[in-house]
Amino acid sequence: MWNPKDRETLEGLIDTHSLMEVTEALAVIAEEKADHVRVNWQDKSLAESWHRDAAHLEKVALRLEN
């Protein structure tokens, strides 16, 4: 469970940048995690999971308007 300070921080990011931009940033981070896992851990399954999550987040971001 998130603590109130973390939630406030996330809300501030959304207020400053928009929900769409924060979701796009999450997609980029997830893709970077996929690359990191693939290169450093050689865990193809986990890397693919991060890659799929990144793709889902990008689709969500494209559907957001704010």
mmCIF file of C-alpha atoms in Angstrom:
data_model
loop_
_atom_site.group_PDB
_atom_site.id
_atom_site.type_symbol
_atom_site.label_atom_id
_atom_site.label_comp_id
_atom_site.label_asym_id
_atom_site.label_seq_id
_atom_site.Cartn_x
_atom_site.Cartn_y
_atom_site.Cartn_z
ATOM 1 C CA MET A 1 0.000 0.000 0.000
ATOM 2 C CA TRP A 2 1.270 3.438 -0.867
ATOM 3 C CA ASN A 3 1.866 5.896 1.899
ATOM 4 C CA PRO A 4 0.173 9.320 1.743
ATOM 5 C CA LYS A 5 3.425 11.161 0.909
ATOM 6 C CA ASP A 6 4.068 8.964 -2.139
ATOM 7 C CA ARG A 7 0.491 9.461 -3.303
ATOM 8 C CA GLU A 8 0.866 13.229 -2.925
ATOM 9 C CA THR A 9 4.072 13.104 -4.943
ATOM 10 C CA LEU A 10 2.374 11.143 -7.721
ATOM 11 C CA GLU A 11 -0.614 13.487 -7.680
ATOM 12 C CA GLY A 12 1.764 16.428 -7.989
ATOM 13 C CA LEU A 13 3.421 14.852 -11.013
ATOM 14 C CA ILE A 14 0.022 14.293 -12.623
ATOM 15 C CA ASP A 15 -1.030 17.864 -11.828
ATOM 16 C CA THR A 16 2.185 19.224 -13.335
ATOM 17 C CA HIS A 17 2.507 16.984 -16.382
ATOM 18 C CA SER A 18 -0.901 15.311 -16.968
ATOM 19 C CA LEU A 19 -2.025 11.746 -16.480
ATOM 20 C CA MET A 20 -1.157 10.987 -20.097
ATOM 21 C CA GLU A 21 2.461 12.145 -19.721
ATOM 22 C CA VAL A 22 2.936 10.296 -16.427
ATOM 23 C CA THR A 23 1.578 7.126 -18.034
ATOM 24 C CA GLU A 24 3.918 7.613 -20.997
ATOM 25 C CA ALA A 25 6.812 8.012 -18.559
ATOM 26 C CA LEU A 26 5.792 4.767 -16.852
ATOM 27 C CA ALA A 27 5.823 3.054 -20.249
ATOM 28 C CA VAL A 28 9.363 4.308 -20.900
ATOM 29 C CA ILE A 29 10.492 3.180 -17.446
ATOM 30 C CA ALA A 30 8.949 -0.264 -17.967
ATOM 31 C CA GLU A 31 10.739 -0.622 -21.316
ATOM 32 C CA GLU A 32 14.016 0.442 -19.698
ATOM 33 C CA LYS A 33 13.423 -2.182 -16.992
ATOM 34 C CA ALA A 34 12.898 -4.784 -19.719
ATOM 35 C CA ASP A 35 16.224 -3.848 -21.305
ATOM 36 C CA HIS A 36 18.002 -3.886 -17.941
ATOM 37 C CA VAL A 37 16.643 -7.323 -17.037
ATOM 38 C CA ARG A 38 17.460 -8.692 -20.495
ATOM 39 C CA VAL A 39 21.068 -7.428 -20.425
ATOM 40 C CA ASN A 40 22.003 -7.812 -16.760
ATOM 41 C CA TRP A 41 19.964 -10.782 -15.601
ATOM 42 C CA GLN A 42 19.491 -12.630 -18.897
ATOM 43 C CA ASP A 43 15.941 -13.366 -17.749
ATOM 44 C CA LYS A 44 14.018 -13.400 -21.022
ATOM 45 C CA SER A 45 10.690 -14.216 -19.388
ATOM 46 C CA LEU A 46 10.834 -11.325 -16.917
ATOM 47 C CA ALA A 47 12.123 -8.966 -19.616
ATOM 48 C CA GLU A 48 9.220 -9.905 -21.871
ATOM 49 C CA SER A 49 6.791 -9.286 -19.028
ATOM 50 C CA TRP A 50 8.195 -5.765 -18.548
ATOM 51 C CA HIS A 51 8.035 -5.225 -22.314
ATOM 52 C CA ARG A 52 4.361 -6.280 -22.446
ATOM 53 C CA ASP A 53 3.567 -3.977 -19.528
ATOM 54 C CA ALA A 54 5.302 -1.119 -21.333
ATOM 55 C CA ALA A 55 3.211 -1.770 -24.435
ATOM 56 C CA HIS A 56 -0.012 -1.812 -22.388
ATOM 57 C CA LEU A 57 0.922 1.446 -20.682
ATOM 58 C CA GLU A 58 1.663 3.088 -24.029
ATOM 59 C CA LYS A 59 -1.765 2.040 -25.334
ATOM 60 C CA VAL A 60 -3.416 3.467 -22.226
ATOM 61 C CA ALA A 61 -1.459 6.706 -22.560
ATOM 62 C CA LEU A 62 -2.625 7.108 -26.153
ATOM 63 C CA ARG A 63 -6.252 6.845 -25.011
ATOM 64 C CA LEU A 64 -5.925 9.461 -22.274
ATOM 65 C CA GLU A 65 -6.851 13.046 -23.004
ATOM 66 C CA ASN A 66 -5.671 14.959 -19.959
#
